[in-house]
Short mmCIF file of C-alpha atoms in Angstrom, two decimals:
data_model
loop_
_atom_site.label_atom_id
_atom_site.label_comp_id
_atom_site.label_asym_id
_atom_site.label_seq_id
_atom_site.Cartn_x
_atom_site.Cartn_y
_atom_site.Cartn_z
CA MET A 20 32.14 109.85 27.59
CA PRO A 21 29.06 106.95 26.86
CA SER A 22 26.71 107.89 23.77
CA ARG A 23 23.38 108.42 24.28
CA GLU A 24 22.65 104.60 23.50
CA GLU A 25 25.07 103.63 26.10
CA VAL A 26 22.99 105.59 28.92
CA ALA A 27 19.76 104.52 30.35
CA TYR A 28 18.17 107.43 32.20
CA PHE A 29 15.51 107.15 34.36
CA GLY A 30 15.10 110.77 35.71
CA ALA A 31 11.72 112.23 37.02
CA GLY A 32 11.57 115.05 34.82
CA PRO A 33 13.11 116.41 32.27
CA ALA A 34 12.64 113.07 31.08
CA PRO A 35 13.92 111.16 28.02
CA LEU A 36 12.69 111.83 24.79
CA PRO A 37 12.69 109.63 21.79
CA THR A 38 15.81 109.61 19.96
CA PRO A 39 14.67 110.33 16.31
CA VAL A 40 12.75 113.20 17.86
CA ILE A 41 15.79 114.68 19.56
CA GLU A 42 17.92 114.54 16.40
CA ALA A 43 15.01 116.08 14.04
CA GLY A 44 14.53 118.94 16.82
CA GLY A 45 18.72 119.64 16.29
CA LYS A 46 18.12 120.21 12.59
CA ALA A 47 14.78 122.59 13.55
CA PHE A 48 16.67 124.46 15.74
CA VAL A 49 19.26 125.40 13.17
CA ASN A 50 17.12 125.57 9.94
CA TYR A 51 13.68 124.77 9.98
CA ASN A 52 12.42 123.21 6.65
CA ASN A 53 15.10 125.02 4.83
CA THR A 54 14.09 128.27 5.79
CA GLY A 55 17.27 129.57 6.83
CA LEU A 56 15.42 130.09 10.30
CA GLY A 57 15.26 127.90 13.65
CA LEU A 58 12.12 126.85 15.08
CA ALA A 59 12.83 129.17 18.12
CA GLU A 60 13.28 132.06 15.81
CA ILE A 61 10.04 132.53 14.02
CA SER A 62 7.10 134.47 15.34
CA HIS A 63 4.46 132.82 17.17
CA ARG A 64 1.96 134.33 14.65
CA SER A 65 3.23 133.06 11.48
CA PRO A 66 1.80 130.52 9.06
CA THR A 67 4.20 128.34 10.33
CA ALA A 68 3.47 128.54 14.01
CA ASN A 69 -0.21 127.93 13.27
CA ALA A 70 0.87 124.90 11.11
CA VAL A 71 2.47 123.48 14.53
CA LEU A 72 -0.43 124.21 16.43
CA ALA A 73 -2.92 122.28 14.30
CA GLU A 74 -0.53 119.51 14.02
CA ALA A 75 -0.32 119.14 17.69
CA LYS A 76 -4.06 119.44 18.69
CA SER A 77 -4.76 117.13 15.40
CA ALA A 78 -2.52 114.29 16.82
CA LEU A 79 -3.61 114.72 20.53
CA THR A 80 -7.19 114.29 19.39
CA THR A 81 -6.67 111.41 17.93
CA LEU A 82 -4.72 109.63 20.48
CA TYR A 83 -7.17 110.54 23.11
CA ASP A 84 -10.22 110.28 21.24
CA ILE A 85 -10.97 113.49 22.28
CA PRO A 86 -14.67 114.48 21.71
CA GLU A 87 -15.88 117.48 19.98
CA GLY A 88 -16.91 119.42 22.93
CA TYR A 89 -13.63 120.11 24.28
CA GLU A 90 -10.75 122.52 23.60
CA ILE A 91 -6.94 122.04 23.53
CA LEU A 92 -4.91 124.83 24.98
CA PHE A 93 -1.24 125.05 24.66
CA MET A 94 0.07 127.44 27.80
CA GLN A 95 3.10 127.72 29.87
CA ALA A 96 3.97 127.72 33.52
CA GLY A 97 3.81 123.98 33.98
CA GLY A 98 2.12 122.03 35.96
CA SER A 99 2.22 124.09 39.19
CA GLY A 100 1.20 127.30 37.27
CA GLU A 101 -2.11 125.17 36.89
CA PHE A 102 -2.54 124.90 40.42
CA SER A 103 -3.46 128.42 40.03
CA ALA A 104 -5.05 128.62 36.83
CA VAL A 105 -7.79 125.90 38.25
CA VAL A 106 -8.69 127.78 40.77
CA HIS A 107 -8.64 131.50 39.18
CA ASN A 108 -10.70 130.06 36.04
CA LEU A 109 -13.20 127.78 37.93
CA VAL A 110 -14.06 129.76 40.60
CA SER A 111 -14.87 132.31 38.26
CA VAL A 112 -16.65 130.15 36.48
CA TRP A 113 -19.21 129.06 39.71
CA VAL A 114 -19.41 132.58 40.43
CA GLU A 115 -20.70 133.62 36.70
CA ARG A 116 -22.86 130.39 36.84
CA ARG A 117 -24.30 132.05 40.54
CA ARG A 118 -24.41 135.59 38.83
CA ARG A 119 -26.56 134.74 35.80
CA LYS A 120 -28.95 132.90 37.89
CA ALA A 121 -29.27 135.75 40.28
CA GLU A 122 -29.88 138.11 37.28
CA LYS A 123 -32.71 136.05 36.14
CA ALA A 124 -34.08 136.28 39.86
CA LEU A 125 -33.30 139.88 40.88
CA GLY A 126 -33.17 141.65 37.25
CA ASN A 127 -30.54 144.09 36.99
CA ASP A 128 -30.89 145.62 40.56
CA GLU A 129 -26.92 145.43 41.37
CA ASP A 130 -27.41 145.96 45.39
CA LYS A 131 -29.32 142.92 45.70
CA LEU A 132 -27.63 141.11 43.12
CA LEU A 133 -24.11 141.87 44.95
CA GLU A 134 -26.04 141.05 48.35
CA ARG A 135 -27.12 137.48 47.19
CA LEU A 136 -23.48 136.82 45.42
CA ARG A 137 -21.57 137.52 48.59
CA LYS A 138 -24.26 135.22 50.95
CA GLU A 139 -23.61 132.71 48.51
CA VAL A 140 -19.88 132.62 48.10
CA THR A 141 -19.37 132.95 52.04
CA GLU A 142 -22.07 130.07 52.44
CA GLU A 143 -21.69 127.90 49.25
CA LEU A 144 -18.42 128.35 47.59
CA LYS A 145 -16.02 125.53 47.87
CA VAL A 146 -13.41 123.57 46.26
CA ASP A 147 -12.71 119.74 46.83
CA TYR A 148 -9.07 118.21 46.60
CA LEU A 149 -8.30 114.90 46.73
CA VAL A 150 -4.80 114.78 48.49
CA THR A 151 -2.71 111.35 47.41
CA GLY A 152 0.85 112.80 47.55
CA SER A 153 3.11 116.09 47.12
CA TRP A 154 1.72 117.29 44.23
CA SER A 155 -2.12 117.11 45.19
CA LEU A 156 -1.20 118.93 48.50
CA LYS A 157 0.65 121.78 46.96
CA ALA A 158 -1.95 122.50 44.79
CA SER A 159 -4.57 122.66 47.79
CA GLN A 160 -2.14 124.54 49.58
CA GLU A 161 -2.01 127.31 46.54
CA ALA A 162 -5.65 127.01 46.29
CA ALA A 163 -5.80 127.94 50.37
CA ARG A 164 -3.11 130.87 49.28
CA LEU A 165 -5.27 132.34 47.07
CA ILE A 166 -8.85 131.88 47.90
CA GLY A 167 -8.46 131.26 51.66
CA THR A 168 -8.74 127.79 53.90
CA LYS A 169 -12.32 128.20 54.72
CA TYR A 170 -13.28 127.45 51.17
CA VAL A 171 -10.91 124.75 50.50
CA ASN A 172 -12.61 121.15 51.36
CA VAL A 173 -9.42 118.70 51.29
CA ALA A 174 -12.23 115.62 50.96
CA LEU A 175 -9.25 113.07 51.22
CA ASP A 176 -5.98 113.49 52.76
CA ALA A 177 -4.56 110.02 52.11
CA ARG A 178 -1.66 110.17 54.92
CA LYS A 179 -4.57 109.71 57.52
CA ALA A 180 -4.97 106.11 56.48
CA ASN A 181 -1.29 105.56 56.26
CA ASN A 182 0.87 106.48 59.45
CA GLY A 183 1.55 109.71 58.30
CA LYS A 184 2.44 109.22 54.81
CA PHE A 185 1.64 108.78 51.51
CA GLY A 186 1.52 105.41 49.51
CA ARG A 187 -2.09 104.35 50.09
CA ILE A 188 -5.75 105.82 48.64
CA PRO A 189 -8.49 104.90 50.76
CA GLU A 190 -11.80 103.37 50.07
CA GLU A 191 -14.00 106.01 48.39
CA ALA A 192 -16.51 105.59 51.26
CA THR A 193 -14.15 107.47 53.28
CA TRP A 194 -14.10 110.61 51.25
CA SER A 195 -15.78 113.89 52.15
CA LEU A 196 -16.88 115.27 49.21
CA THR A 197 -18.89 118.44 49.12
CA PRO A 198 -22.71 116.91 48.31
CA THR A 199 -24.23 118.02 45.11
CA LYS A 200 -27.52 119.20 44.42
CA ARG A 201 -28.78 115.80 43.55
CA GLU A 202 -27.09 114.74 46.90
CA GLY A 203 -28.85 117.82 48.75
CA GLY A 204 -26.27 119.78 48.50
CA THR A 205 -25.05 123.11 46.55
CA GLY A 206 -21.86 121.27 44.99
CA SER A 207 -18.49 122.29 44.63
CA ALA A 208 -16.72 124.85 42.35
CA PHE A 209 -14.65 121.59 41.49
CA VAL A 210 -12.85 118.55 42.42
CA TYR A 211 -9.04 118.14 42.18
CA LEU A 212 -7.06 115.08 41.80
CA CYS A 213 -3.22 113.83 40.77
CA ASP A 214 -3.41 111.36 38.67
CA ASN A 215 -0.04 110.00 39.26
CA GLU A 216 2.06 110.93 42.28
CA THR A 217 5.54 109.96 43.15
CA GLY A 218 4.56 106.50 43.12
CA VAL A 219 0.96 106.46 43.46
CA GLU A 220 -1.56 106.10 40.45
CA PHE A 221 -5.50 106.14 40.49
CA PRO A 222 -5.81 102.59 39.28
CA ALA A 223 -9.01 104.02 37.32
CA PHE A 224 -11.28 106.98 37.60
CA PRO A 225 -12.93 106.98 41.02
CA LYS A 226 -16.74 105.53 40.91
CA CYS A 227 -18.24 108.27 43.22
CA LEU A 228 -16.85 110.94 40.78
CA GLU A 229 -18.50 109.13 37.71
CA PRO A 230 -21.08 111.62 35.83
CA GLN A 231 -24.43 111.59 37.88
CA GLY A 232 -26.86 111.76 35.22
CA ALA A 233 -28.29 115.41 36.26
CA ASP A 234 -30.95 117.28 34.60
CA ASN A 235 -28.36 120.31 34.06
CA GLU A 236 -24.62 120.00 33.49
CA GLU A 237 -24.13 122.64 36.08
CA ASP A 238 -25.23 119.99 38.61
CA GLU A 239 -22.61 117.53 37.43
CA ARG A 240 -19.13 117.59 39.38
CA ILE A 241 -16.54 119.54 37.58
CA VAL A 242 -13.66 117.01 37.60
CA VAL A 243 -9.77 118.59 37.49
CA ALA A 244 -7.13 116.37 36.83
CA ASP A 245 -3.38 116.82 36.67
CA MET A 246 -2.01 114.16 34.65
CA SER A 247 1.39 115.80 34.10
CA SER A 248 3.23 112.50 34.63
CA ASN A 249 1.09 109.81 33.38
CA PHE A 250 -0.31 111.92 30.42
CA LEU A 251 -0.45 110.06 27.07
CA SER A 252 0.64 106.64 28.89
CA ARG A 253 -2.98 104.71 29.07
CA LYS A 254 -6.25 105.22 27.64
CA VAL A 255 -8.23 108.09 29.16
CA ASP A 256 -12.07 108.85 28.62
CA VAL A 257 -11.97 112.40 28.13
CA SER A 258 -15.89 112.64 28.65
CA LYS A 259 -15.53 112.07 32.08
CA TYR A 260 -13.08 114.96 33.19
CA SER A 261 -14.14 118.68 32.56
CA VAL A 262 -10.15 119.88 32.74
CA ILE A 263 -6.87 117.74 32.37
CA PHE A 264 -3.82 119.22 32.18
CA GLY A 265 0.15 118.34 32.20
CA GLY A 266 3.65 119.91 31.92
CA ALA A 267 4.92 118.23 28.93
CA GLN A 268 8.48 117.40 30.21
CA LYS A 269 7.45 114.09 31.44
CA ASN A 270 5.92 112.18 28.50
CA VAL A 271 5.72 114.71 25.58
CA GLY A 272 8.35 117.12 25.29
CA VAL A 273 10.19 119.96 26.83
CA THR A 274 9.99 122.04 29.69
CA GLY A 275 8.27 125.27 28.50
CA ILE A 276 4.97 123.65 27.37
CA THR A 277 1.83 123.00 29.26
CA ILE A 278 -1.14 121.09 27.64
CA VAL A 279 -4.64 121.66 28.84
CA ILE A 280 -7.96 120.01 27.75
CA ILE A 281 -11.11 121.71 28.58
CA LYS A 282 -14.86 121.30 28.43
CA LYS A 283 -16.18 124.42 25.87
CA SER A 284 -18.96 124.85 28.50
CA LEU A 285 -16.47 126.31 30.57
CA LEU A 286 -15.44 128.86 28.52
CA PRO A 287 -17.52 131.74 26.59
CA PRO A 288 -19.98 131.89 25.02
CA GLN A 289 -21.49 128.81 27.23
CA THR A 290 -19.57 130.25 30.25
CA ALA A 291 -18.28 133.95 29.89
CA THR A 292 -16.08 135.47 32.63
CA PRO A 293 -17.46 137.30 35.29
CA PRO A 294 -16.71 141.05 35.21
CA PRO A 295 -13.74 141.98 37.04
CA ALA A 296 -15.14 144.71 38.71
CA LEU A 297 -17.42 142.17 40.52
CA LEU A 298 -14.99 139.67 41.50
CA HIS A 299 -13.32 142.82 43.09
CA LYS A 300 -16.41 143.87 44.96
CA LEU A 301 -16.83 139.84 46.17
CA GLU A 302 -13.13 139.88 47.82
CA ILE A 303 -12.64 136.19 46.66
CA GLY A 304 -8.92 136.14 47.34
CA GLY A 305 -6.63 135.73 43.73
CA LEU A 306 -9.56 136.79 41.72
CA PRO A 307 -9.43 137.70 38.75
CA GLY A 308 -6.67 135.93 38.00
CA THR A 309 -3.07 136.40 36.11
CA ILE A 310 -4.71 137.01 32.50
CA VAL A 311 -1.93 134.91 31.00
CA LEU A 312 -3.41 132.06 32.81
CA ASP A 313 -6.87 132.68 31.79
CA TYR A 314 -8.58 129.82 29.97
CA ALA A 315 -11.09 132.04 28.27
CA THR A 316 -8.16 134.84 27.04
CA ILE A 317 -5.64 131.73 25.95
CA ALA A 318 -9.01 129.80 24.33
CA LYS A 319 -9.94 132.98 22.34
CA ASN A 320 -6.41 133.77 20.80
CA ASN A 321 -5.44 130.19 19.87
CA SER A 322 -3.08 129.67 22.46
CA LEU A 323 -1.18 132.83 21.02
CA TYR A 324 -2.33 135.67 23.48
CA ASN A 325 1.56 135.69 24.74
CA THR A 326 4.44 134.33 23.17
CA LEU A 327 4.63 130.42 23.02
CA PRO A 328 7.71 128.77 22.56
CA ILE A 329 6.86 127.41 19.31
CA PHE A 330 10.46 124.82 18.84
CA ASN A 331 8.97 123.11 22.40
CA LEU A 332 5.31 122.93 20.93
CA TRP A 333 6.85 121.06 17.79
CA ILE A 334 8.77 118.33 20.29
CA ALA A 335 5.93 117.71 21.62
CA SER A 336 3.90 117.82 18.53
CA GLN A 337 6.39 115.32 17.09
CA VAL A 338 6.19 113.19 19.97
CA MET A 339 2.49 112.89 19.96
CA VAL A 340 2.74 112.25 15.97
CA ASN A 341 5.29 109.48 16.48
CA LEU A 342 2.65 107.79 18.72
CA VAL A 343 0.21 108.18 16.09
CA ASN A 344 2.43 106.61 13.40
CA THR A 345 3.76 103.83 15.81
CA PHE A 346 0.30 102.54 16.86
CA GLY A 347 -2.29 103.38 14.24
CA GLU A 348 -5.67 102.14 15.27
CA ARG A 349 -4.53 101.60 19.07
CA LYS A 350 -3.81 104.93 19.76
CA VAL A 351 -2.66 105.79 22.99
CA SER A 352 -3.79 101.57 24.23
CA GLY A 353 -0.45 100.47 22.24
CA GLN A 354 1.69 102.81 24.54
CA GLU A 355 -0.18 101.99 27.56
CA GLU A 356 0.83 97.88 26.82
CA ILE A 357 4.35 98.91 26.55
CA ALA A 358 4.23 100.90 30.01
CA ASN A 359 2.66 98.49 31.33
CA LYS A 360 4.87 95.82 30.64
CA LYS A 361 7.80 97.72 31.91
CA ALA A 362 6.31 98.24 34.94
CA GLU A 363 5.70 94.89 35.33
CA LEU A 364 9.23 93.74 34.56
CA LEU A 365 9.92 96.34 37.55
CA TYR A 366 7.74 95.35 40.11
CA THR A 367 8.47 91.51 39.62
CA THR A 368 11.83 91.65 39.93
CA LEU A 369 11.28 94.00 43.30
CA GLU A 370 9.19 91.53 44.93
CA SER A 371 11.41 88.45 44.09
CA HIS A 372 13.57 90.07 46.44
CA PRO A 373 11.61 91.10 49.27
CA GLN A 374 14.83 90.93 51.84
CA VAL A 375 16.55 93.29 49.81
CA TYR A 376 13.97 95.97 48.45
CA GLN A 377 10.48 96.73 49.72
CA VAL A 378 8.03 99.06 47.16
CA VAL A 379 6.88 101.86 49.13
CA PRO A 380 3.28 102.34 47.62
CA ASP A 381 0.77 100.02 48.30
CA LYS A 382 0.08 97.30 46.01
CA SER A 383 -3.34 98.94 45.02
CA VAL A 384 -2.21 102.35 43.71
CA ARG A 385 1.36 101.59 42.64
CA SER A 386 2.40 104.01 39.90
CA ARG A 387 3.35 102.72 36.05
CA MET A 388 5.34 105.49 35.84
CA ASN A 389 7.27 105.76 38.77
CA ILE A 390 8.75 102.55 40.79
CA CYS A 391 9.97 103.93 44.35
CA PHE A 392 11.18 101.36 46.34
CA ARG A 393 13.91 101.30 49.32
CA VAL A 394 17.07 99.39 49.52
CA LEU A 395 17.43 96.94 52.49
CA GLY A 396 14.74 99.04 54.79
CA GLY A 397 16.16 102.11 53.82
CA ASP A 398 19.84 101.74 54.49
CA ALA A 399 21.32 104.87 53.56
CA GLU A 400 25.02 103.67 53.18
CA LYS A 401 23.58 100.65 51.02
CA GLU A 402 21.19 102.97 48.87
CA LYS A 403 24.30 105.03 48.35
CA GLU A 404 25.96 101.94 47.40
CA PHE A 405 23.44 100.90 44.77
CA LEU A 406 23.25 104.27 43.18
CA ALA A 407 26.93 104.01 42.71
CA GLY A 408 26.64 100.71 40.99
CA ALA A 409 23.92 101.65 39.04
CA GLU A 410 26.23 104.90 37.62
CA THR A 411 29.22 102.21 36.78
CA LEU A 412 26.72 101.29 34.51
CA ASN A 413 25.48 104.18 33.18
CA LEU A 414 21.97 103.65 34.81
CA THR A 415 21.23 107.08 35.92
CA GLY A 416 18.94 109.27 37.22
CA LEU A 417 17.41 106.80 39.98
CA LYS A 418 17.64 108.78 43.10
CA GLY A 419 14.26 109.16 45.13
CA HIS A 420 12.17 112.27 45.37
CA ARG A 421 13.65 114.30 48.43
CA SER A 422 9.93 113.91 50.22
CA VAL A 423 10.16 110.05 49.47
CA GLY A 424 13.94 109.28 49.39
CA GLY A 425 15.29 106.06 48.20
CA ILE A 426 15.05 104.63 44.66
CA ARG A 427 12.78 105.88 42.18
CA ALA A 428 12.89 104.27 38.28
CA SER A 429 10.76 106.80 36.22
CA ASN A 430 9.38 104.40 33.48
CA TYR A 431 8.03 107.15 31.17
CA ASN A 432 6.89 106.98 27.29
CA ALA A 433 10.28 107.54 25.88
CA VAL A 434 12.06 104.92 28.48
CA PRO A 435 12.69 102.12 26.23
CA LEU A 436 12.27 98.70 27.28
CA ASP A 437 15.95 97.60 26.68
CA ASN A 438 16.75 100.36 29.54
CA VAL A 439 14.24 98.52 31.39
CA GLU A 440 15.94 95.00 30.75
CA LYS A 441 19.23 96.31 31.76
CA LEU A 442 17.74 98.15 35.06
CA VAL A 443 16.22 94.52 35.59
CA ARG A 444 19.56 92.82 35.11
CA TYR A 445 21.25 95.10 37.77
CA LEU A 446 18.53 94.61 40.35
CA GLU A 447 18.83 90.70 40.28
CA ASP A 448 22.60 91.23 40.21
CA TYR A 449 22.68 93.22 43.42
CA ALA A 450 19.81 91.07 45.01
CA THR A 451 22.03 88.06 44.81
CA LYS A 452 25.38 89.67 45.67
#
């Protein structure tokens, strides 16, 4: 049986964790700080749990330089749960903002208020999706399932510019975003993007989503980013986003924790949740949503409305604290340098053998986190041979995503440089046989 040090694991998730965190987690699971109880056994409302929460928030705030106007939530249901949560919460915010404006204009006349809101929902409600891969596609499909396809604007379907497949992100000028008030429109409830798909990553924040300098924050675009698979792998200007979320099991921890960074202006008291009775009357499917996915409820209860898995949160906290301690003032930029170096090593090696390896995504949007490629044009037998050869060297987790096929080397934060160098040597050896 190979030891942990001998295995180079490139699985897409659950992904590797730093060995020191795993070792400390084993002790904490059995007996945390000599309390005689493991972290999985303590009350989520105990002082110990609150201390773990505070430590996690502090480390994340430090790493990302999160501004004061944001709240950090720890939730459950993974990134897929957020597909629903985003719709539940942000469409409700859209309704509430419209309700307040209507109330100022019409007073307390409930019949007129309801008539106006129904008209605005029918004529103006839109949610924008940038579909660049399977995850943003699933998110857009969930929005359509909840509130109906007529309200979902797929502003970008990258497959249309790439022969029906994902692998490119077309020029921003081709995107059909709902016009904002500044642009002569009414704006959408939010714009949704997945920052890193299977093999495809946005190289930078889209220029067309930059703040427009509107007089009222409500006239700006609400940008939502799923960063599940590139969380804490590069520097991010949080102030450009209204919501950032990520499942922990790629770069931060183990399955069971979802991290949400959200503008406080989208939470009470700045924007309260509209009354459930009103949402029922408006008949917007999926609203009001599940209470354990309600941002206002989770924020009000310091992420402890329901039983939060404190051991899972502690693992994520230790990973983040480790990053803070390792990189100091460089913060997440330090991890970004390593991630870029590992990705460059892999892509350079693949490109040096074009007759053997073909990188799937376009060079302009290649993911640093998930390196996807085919062997000998996608020859099924040769790819099986490649994977079998890798397994004999303890290079594991390389089988490609079912939607893409081929080979996928996931280059998450806890994948050591040494392991990437082992894979590079195998790539070279296989190509020169």
